[in-house]
Amino acid sequence: MRGWEDILKSVKSGERLSAEDALTLWQEAPLWYLAEAAVEKKRSISGDKVFYNRNFHLEPTNVCLFNCKFCSFRRPRGSAEAWEWSIEQLEEQVARYRGTGVTEVHIVGGVHPDHNLDYYCDLIRRVKQILPKVAIKAYTAIELSYMIRKAELSTREGLERLIEAGMEAIPGGGAEIFDSDIRLQICPEKGSTEEWFEVHRTAHELGIKTNATMLYGHIEGIPHRIDHLMRLRELQDATGGLNAFIPLKYRNFGNPMSEIGEVPLTDDLRTLAMSRLILDNVPHIKAYWVMYGKQTTEMALKFGADDVDGTIDDSTKIYSMAGAEDKRPTMSVEEMKQMVARAGFVAVERDTHYNEIGEQ
Ligand code: V47
């Protein structure tokens, strides 16, 4: 077995990490050495740049068929805290962004028992009618798999309908942890790992770029995280369709797994750096500021992340309900630029497809 110094040297010279070496590096290498290697890798891909976009989220409902144990967002139907916005209410929410310069709408919500593929396609069309220039990044693989199965279509046929309606990209949610034993314990009812991959692989075949997430810091071990990352690396080798990887730290407020607590900051930073090093074929590593909070996000930029997501404008509830510091998450473009500059990089506005947008 090689020592971490040897492994780090070979990673820095461009060698791909095996699962075994990744475990040694993850467990034994000093954090600062990992940071240095991860930033070196980040710089070889995106130089001095750190990307952000102007976006908002639409969360049509928090009613969900599945009862995932880590989720603080879901409410049973009929609960005082459940919401099911009508299409008209959602249109109103979207109309507020006319003339604001947003370039992306991220649509995600619970898997509502009454919603079907027509509803989801209609929602996309209505958003496009109001904001014709914004890109729609919509629905997790779990929502997609459910709506497409309900419509009795193949994954390809279902995705084709959504693409025709205006879907341009797919977010990374629903991946959680791919290991089936862990998945069974934290989200036994949820769509499977195979479904997640089927949706993403098919989307890539259809020319749609997607993101991938990993929910870490609960009952999984480091080997499960490495297995998760290796599966994504394999998918990317086959299709090249992943735009960004987003490690999501388990936040423990208000859900059935609360007693687990949260992992320390050093674990977040190590996970970011190791993700950058293992996923040598994925262009972007996103430090989702809403989940980490602004301070950790600034640090994350020194551990290989090159994207911080977007302005958000207080439009997502998933993380404020799970205990994130920012109860009304929003970040101005000026704040983005300052945060990125403090970390020693240059903030660059991007669109959903990572085309750079010049100063406006
Ligand atoms: O899949 C739910 C996670 C995800 C908790 O693709 C939790 O650009 C931590 O995927 N603690 C949805 N995480 C959000 C998501 C996402 C977010 C931002 C950008 C993108 C992108 C995707 O949120 C779920 C789940 O893994 N989640 N509850 C919790 N208590």
Coordinates of N, CA, C and O and ligand atoms in Angstrom, one line a residue, residues 57 70-72 106 108 137 140 170-176 190 211-213 215 246 248-253 255 286 288 291 309 318-319 322, ligand 1:
H57 N -35.1 30.1 -7.4 CA -35.7 28.8 -7.4 C -37.2 28.9 -7.4 O -37.8 29.8 -6.8
F70 N -33.7 12.4 6.0 CA -32.9 13.6 6.1 C -33.6 14.9 5.8 O -33.0 16.0 5.9
C71 N -34.8 14.8 5.3 CA -35.5 15.9 4.7 C -36.3 16.8 5.7 O -37.1 16.2 6.4
S72 N -36.0 18.1 5.7 CA -36.7 19.0 6.6 C -37.7 19.8 5.9 O -38.5 20.6 6.5
H106 N -34.3 27.6 -11.3 CA -34.1 26.2 -10.9 C -35.4 25.7 -10.3 O -35.9 26.2 -9.3
V108 N -37.6 22.8 -8.5 CA -37.5 21.6 -7.8 C -38.5 21.6 -6.6 O -38.8 22.6 -6.1
K137 N -33.6 25.0 -15.5 CA -32.9 23.8 -15.0 C -33.9 23.2 -14.1 O -34.2 23.7 -13.0
T140 N -35.5 17.1 -10.2 CA -34.4 16.1 -9.9 C -34.8 14.8 -10.7 O -35.9 14.6 -11.1
I170 N -30.6 19.7 -16.1 CA -31.2 19.0 -15.0 C -30.3 19.2 -13.8 O -29.1 19.0 -13.8
P171 N -30.9 19.6 -12.6 CA -30.1 19.7 -11.4 C -29.6 18.4 -10.8 O -30.1 17.3 -11.3
G172 N -28.8 18.5 -9.8 CA -28.1 17.3 -9.4 C -28.8 16.5 -8.2 O -28.3 15.5 -7.7
G173 N -29.9 17.0 -7.8 CA -30.6 16.5 -6.6 C -31.0 15.1 -6.7 O -31.1 14.5 -7.8
G174 N -31.3 14.5 -5.5 CA -31.9 13.1 -5.5 C -30.8 12.0 -5.5 O -31.1 10.9 -5.4
A175 N -29.5 12.4 -5.7 CA -28.5 11.4 -5.7 C -28.2 10.9 -4.3 O -27.9 9.7 -4.2
E176 N -28.3 11.7 -3.3 CA -28.0 11.3 -1.9 C -26.7 10.5 -1.8 O -25.7 11.0 -2.1
K190 N -37.5 6.3 -1.6 CA -37.1 7.2 -2.7 C -36.6 6.3 -3.9 O -36.2 5.2 -3.8
N211 N -26.2 18.2 -13.5 CA -25.3 18.2 -12.3 C -25.5 17.0 -11.5 O -26.4 16.2 -11.7
A212 N -24.6 16.8 -10.5 CA -24.7 15.7 -9.6 C -24.4 16.1 -8.2 O -23.5 17.0 -8.0
T213 N -25.2 15.6 -7.2 CA -24.9 16.0 -5.8 C -24.5 14.8 -5.1 O -24.6 13.6 -5.6
L215 N -25.1 13.7 -0.9 CA -25.5 14.1 0.5 C -24.6 13.4 1.5 O -24.6 12.1 1.5
I246 N -21.8 18.8 -6.8 CA -22.1 19.6 -5.6 C -22.2 18.7 -4.4 O -23.2 18.0 -4.2
L248 N -23.3 18.1 -0.8 CA -24.3 18.7 0.0 C -24.1 18.2 1.5 O -24.3 17.0 1.7
K249 N -23.8 19.1 2.4 CA -23.5 18.7 3.8 C -24.9 18.4 4.4 O -25.8 19.3 4.3
Y250 N -25.0 17.3 5.1 CA -26.3 17.0 5.8 C -26.5 18.1 6.9 O -25.6 18.2 7.8
R251 N -27.6 18.8 6.8 CA -28.0 19.8 7.9 C -29.0 19.1 8.7 O -30.0 18.5 8.2
N252 N -28.9 19.3 10.0 CA -29.7 18.3 10.9 C -30.9 18.9 11.6 O -31.5 18.3 12.4
F253 N -31.3 20.2 11.2 CA -32.4 20.7 11.9 C -33.8 20.2 11.4 O -33.9 20.2 10.1
N255 N -35.5 17.3 11.1 CA -35.8 16.1 10.3 C -35.6 14.9 11.2 O -35.0 15.0 12.3
K286 N -19.1 22.7 -7.3 CA -19.9 23.9 -6.8 C -19.9 23.8 -5.3 O -20.3 22.8 -4.7
Y288 N -22.1 25.2 -2.8 CA -23.5 25.8 -2.8 C -23.6 26.7 -1.6 O -23.7 26.1 -0.5
M291 N -26.2 26.3 1.3 CA -26.1 25.1 2.2 C -24.9 25.3 3.2 O -25.1 25.1 4.4
D309 N -22.8 28.8 -7.1 CA -24.2 28.9 -7.5 C -24.6 30.4 -7.6 O -23.8 31.2 -8.1
I318 N -35.4 24.8 1.1 CA -34.8 23.5 1.5 C -33.8 23.6 2.6 O -33.8 22.9 3.6
Y319 N -32.9 24.6 2.5 CA -31.8 24.7 3.5 C -32.2 25.5 4.7 O -31.7 25.2 5.8
A322 N -33.7 23.3 7.0 CA -32.8 22.2 7.5 C -31.8 22.8 8.5 O -30.9 22.0 8.9
Ligands
V47_1 O1 -31.5 15.9 -3.1 C1 -32.5 17.7 1.5 C2 -30.6 17.7 -0.3 C3 -31.1 18.2 -2.4 C4 -31.3 18.1 3.3 O2 -27.9 21.1 -9.3 C5 -30.4 18.1 2.2 O3 -27.2 23.1 -9.2 C6 -28.7 18.6 3.5 O4 -30.0 19.1 -5.3 N1 -29.4 18.5 4.6 C7 -31.8 19.2 -3.3 N2 -29.1 18.4 2.3 C8 -31.0 20.4 -3.6 C9 -30.1 20.1 -4.8 C10 -29.3 21.3 -5.4 C11 -29.1 22.4 -4.7 C12 -28.4 23.5 -5.3 C13 -28.0 23.4 -6.6 C14 -28.2 22.2 -7.3 C15 -27.7 22.1 -8.7 C16 -28.9 21.2 -6.7 O5 -31.0 18.8 -1.1 C17 -31.7 16.8 -2.2 C18 -31.0 16.4 -0.9 O6 -29.8 15.8 -1.2 N3 -31.2 17.8 1.1 N4 -32.5 17.8 2.8 C19 -30.7 18.3 4.6 N5 -31.4 18.2 5.7

